PDB file of C-alpha atoms in Angstrom:
ATOM      1  CA  UNK B   1      25.972  59.728 105.202  1.00 91.00           C
ATOM      2  CA  UNK B   2      25.847  56.743 102.891  1.00 93.00           C
ATOM      3  CA  UNK B   3      26.028  57.743  99.237  1.00 95.00           C
ATOM      4  CA  UNK B   4      25.270  55.877  96.030  1.00 95.00           C
ATOM      5  CA  UNK B   5      26.645  57.307  92.772  1.00 98.00           C
ATOM      6  CA  UNK B   6      25.377  55.805  89.520  1.00 97.00           C
ATOM      7  CA  UNK B   7      26.163  57.131  86.089  1.00 98.00           C
ATOM      8  CA  UNK B   8      25.753  56.619  82.379  1.00 97.00           C
ATOM      9  CA  UNK B   9      28.487  58.672  80.712  1.00 98.00           C
ATOM     10  CA  UNK B  10      28.999  58.407  76.960  1.00 97.00           C
ATOM     11  CA  UNK B  11      32.668  59.362  76.517  1.00 97.00           C
ATOM     12  CA  UNK B  12      35.246  56.855  77.782  1.00 97.00           C
ATOM     13  CA  UNK B  13      37.625  59.566  79.023  1.00 97.00           C
ATOM     14  CA  UNK B  14      34.920  61.324  81.047  1.00 97.00           C
ATOM     15  CA  UNK B  15      33.636  57.999  82.392  1.00 97.00           C
ATOM     16  CA  UNK B  16      37.146  57.022  83.528  1.00 97.00           C
ATOM     17  CA  UNK B  17      37.619  60.395  85.220  1.00 98.00           C
ATOM     18  CA  UNK B  18      34.242  60.061  86.964  1.00 98.00           C
ATOM     19  CA  UNK B  19      35.247  56.659  88.348  1.00 98.00           C
ATOM     20  CA  UNK B  20      38.549  58.092  89.603  1.00 98.00           C
ATOM     21  CA  UNK B  21      36.774  61.012  91.283  1.00 98.00           C
ATOM     22  CA  UNK B  22      34.400  58.610  93.060  1.00 98.00           C
ATOM     23  CA  UNK B  23      37.294  56.453  94.250  1.00 96.00           C
ATOM     24  CA  UNK B  24      39.333  59.486  95.329  1.00 97.00           C
ATOM     25  CA  UNK B  25      36.331  60.647  97.363  1.00 97.00           C
ATOM     26  CA  UNK B  26      36.428  57.324  99.213  1.00 95.00           C
ATOM     27  CA  UNK B  27      33.608  55.488  97.468  1.00 95.00           C
ATOM     28  CA  UNK B  28      33.878  51.833  96.504  1.00 91.00           C
ATOM     29  CA  UNK B  29      32.945  50.446  93.115  1.00 91.00           C
ATOM     30  CA  UNK B  30      30.138  47.885  93.434  1.00 88.00           C
ATOM     31  CA  UNK B  31      29.320  47.640  89.706  1.00 87.00           C
ATOM     32  CA  UNK B  32      31.043  49.163  86.683  1.00 90.00           C
ATOM     33  CA  UNK B  33      29.115  52.452  86.869  1.00 94.00           C
ATOM     34  CA  UNK B  34      27.933  52.269  90.472  1.00 94.00           C
ATOM     35  CA  UNK B  35      29.773  53.419  93.605  1.00 95.00           C
ATOM     36  CA  UNK B  36      28.841  53.237  97.276  1.00 93.00           C
ATOM     37  CA  UNK B  37      30.372  54.562 100.456  1.00 93.00           C
ATOM     38  CA  UNK B  38      30.196  57.016 103.313  1.00 92.00           C
ATOM     39  CA  UNK B  39      30.837  60.730 102.768  1.00 96.00           C
ATOM     40  CA  UNK B  40      30.314  63.893 104.753  1.00 96.00           C
ATOM     41  CA  UNK B  41      27.977  66.517 103.311  1.00 96.00           C
ATOM     42  CA  UNK B  42      31.005  68.583 102.276  1.00 97.00           C
ATOM     43  CA  UNK B  43      32.633  65.604 100.524  1.00 97.00           C
ATOM     44  CA  UNK B  44      29.362  64.838  98.718  1.00 97.00           C
ATOM     45  CA  UNK B  45      29.040  68.455  97.576  1.00 97.00           C
ATOM     46  CA  UNK B  46      32.654  68.493  96.351  1.00 98.00           C
ATOM     47  CA  UNK B  47      32.191  65.249  94.423  1.00 98.00           C
ATOM     48  CA  UNK B  48      28.976  66.553  92.889  1.00 98.00           C
ATOM     49  CA  UNK B  49      30.773  69.677  91.632  1.00 98.00           C
ATOM     50  CA  UNK B  50      33.627  67.585  90.216  1.00 98.00           C
ATOM     51  CA  UNK B  51      31.231  65.291  88.365  1.00 98.00           C
ATOM     52  CA  UNK B  52      29.236  68.244  87.011  1.00 97.00           C
ATOM     53  CA  UNK B  53      32.444  69.559  85.426  1.00 97.00           C
ATOM     54  CA  UNK B  54      33.127  66.220  83.704  1.00 96.00           C
ATOM     55  CA  UNK B  55      29.817  65.428  82.102  1.00 97.00           C
ATOM     56  CA  UNK B  56      28.026  66.560  78.988  1.00 96.00           C
ATOM     57  CA  UNK B  57      24.601  67.598  80.264  1.00 95.00           C
ATOM     58  CA  UNK B  58      23.070  66.844  76.861  1.00 97.00           C
ATOM     59  CA  UNK B  59      24.019  63.152  76.812  1.00 97.00           C
ATOM     60  CA  UNK B  60      25.234  61.995  80.249  1.00 98.00           C
ATOM     61  CA  UNK B  61      23.395  61.025  83.415  1.00 97.00           C
ATOM     62  CA  UNK B  62      24.662  61.002  87.007  1.00 98.00           C
ATOM     63  CA  UNK B  63      22.586  60.079  90.042  1.00 98.00           C
ATOM     64  CA  UNK B  64      23.752  60.787  93.593  1.00 98.00           C
ATOM     65  CA  UNK B  65      21.537  59.195  96.227  1.00 95.00           C
ATOM     66  CA  UNK B  66      22.021  59.810  99.949  1.00 94.00           C
ATOM     67  CA  UNK B  67      20.710  57.012 102.151  1.00 92.00           C
ATOM     68  CA  UNK B  68      20.560  56.247 105.843  1.00 89.00           C
ATOM     69  CA  UNK B  69      22.142  53.069 107.188  1.00 84.00           C
ATOM     70  CA  UNK B  70      18.678  51.764 108.127  1.00 87.00           C
ATOM     71  CA  UNK B  71      17.394  52.325 104.583  1.00 88.00           C
ATOM     72  CA  UNK B  72      20.465  50.630 103.147  1.00 83.00           C
ATOM     73  CA  UNK B  73      19.923  47.586 105.348  1.00 82.00           C
ATOM     74  CA  UNK B  74      16.372  47.304 103.984  1.00 86.00           C
ATOM     75  CA  UNK B  75      17.672  47.176 100.401  1.00 81.00           C
ATOM     76  CA  UNK B  76      16.796  43.991  98.548  1.00 80.00           C
ATOM     77  CA  UNK B  77      19.849  42.421  96.897  1.00 75.00           C
ATOM     78  CA  UNK B  78      18.797  40.022  94.152  1.00 79.00           C
ATOM     79  CA  UNK B  79      20.912  37.599  92.182  1.00 77.00           C
ATOM     80  CA  UNK B  80      24.483  38.750  91.726  1.00 71.00           C
ATOM     81  CA  UNK B  81      23.744  42.174  93.230  1.00 69.00           C
ATOM     82  CA  UNK B  82      27.412  43.108  93.489  1.00 68.00           C
ATOM     83  CA  UNK B  83      30.445  42.224  91.453  1.00 66.00           C
ATOM     84  CA  UNK B  84      32.261  40.059  94.009  1.00 63.00           C
ATOM     85  CA  UNK B  85      35.652  41.072  92.589  1.00 67.00           C
ATOM     86  CA  UNK B  86      34.894  44.740  93.302  1.00 67.00           C
ATOM     87  CA  UNK B  87      33.052  44.735  96.637  1.00 67.00           C
ATOM     88  CA  UNK B  88      35.056  44.949  99.844  1.00 68.00           C
ATOM     89  CA  UNK B  89      34.190  43.636 103.291  1.00 72.00           C
ATOM     90  CA  UNK B  90      33.627  47.256 104.332  1.00 72.00           C
ATOM     91  CA  UNK B  91      30.778  47.572 101.827  1.00 72.00           C
ATOM     92  CA  UNK B  92      29.278  44.210 102.810  1.00 69.00           C
ATOM     93  CA  UNK B  93      29.327  45.370 106.446  1.00 72.00           C
ATOM     94  CA  UNK B  94      27.092  48.330 105.570  1.00 72.00           C
ATOM     95  CA  UNK B  95      24.306  45.916 104.604  1.00 66.00           C
ATOM     96  CA  UNK B  96      24.430  43.518 107.533  1.00 59.00           C
TER      97      UNK B  96
END
């Protein structure tokens, strides 16, 4: 399944660890606090548990959105939707 992970994490150390966990899971960074990629249900569940351990539930926010390929292709991309230095051809291929 296609997964979006977006977060707003206050502490730098926790935010850096969250980014590493997303990348280790196989997601690609598309903005500074936004990752996108394809994961199995088990991989998604594992990542969710890892992120839960990192965050402070009183101050931090993490969103994990599953999405079908058809829904992703209907996504409107406006302006500079992705940071061109971060987005790979593999991610672009998911949209078109």
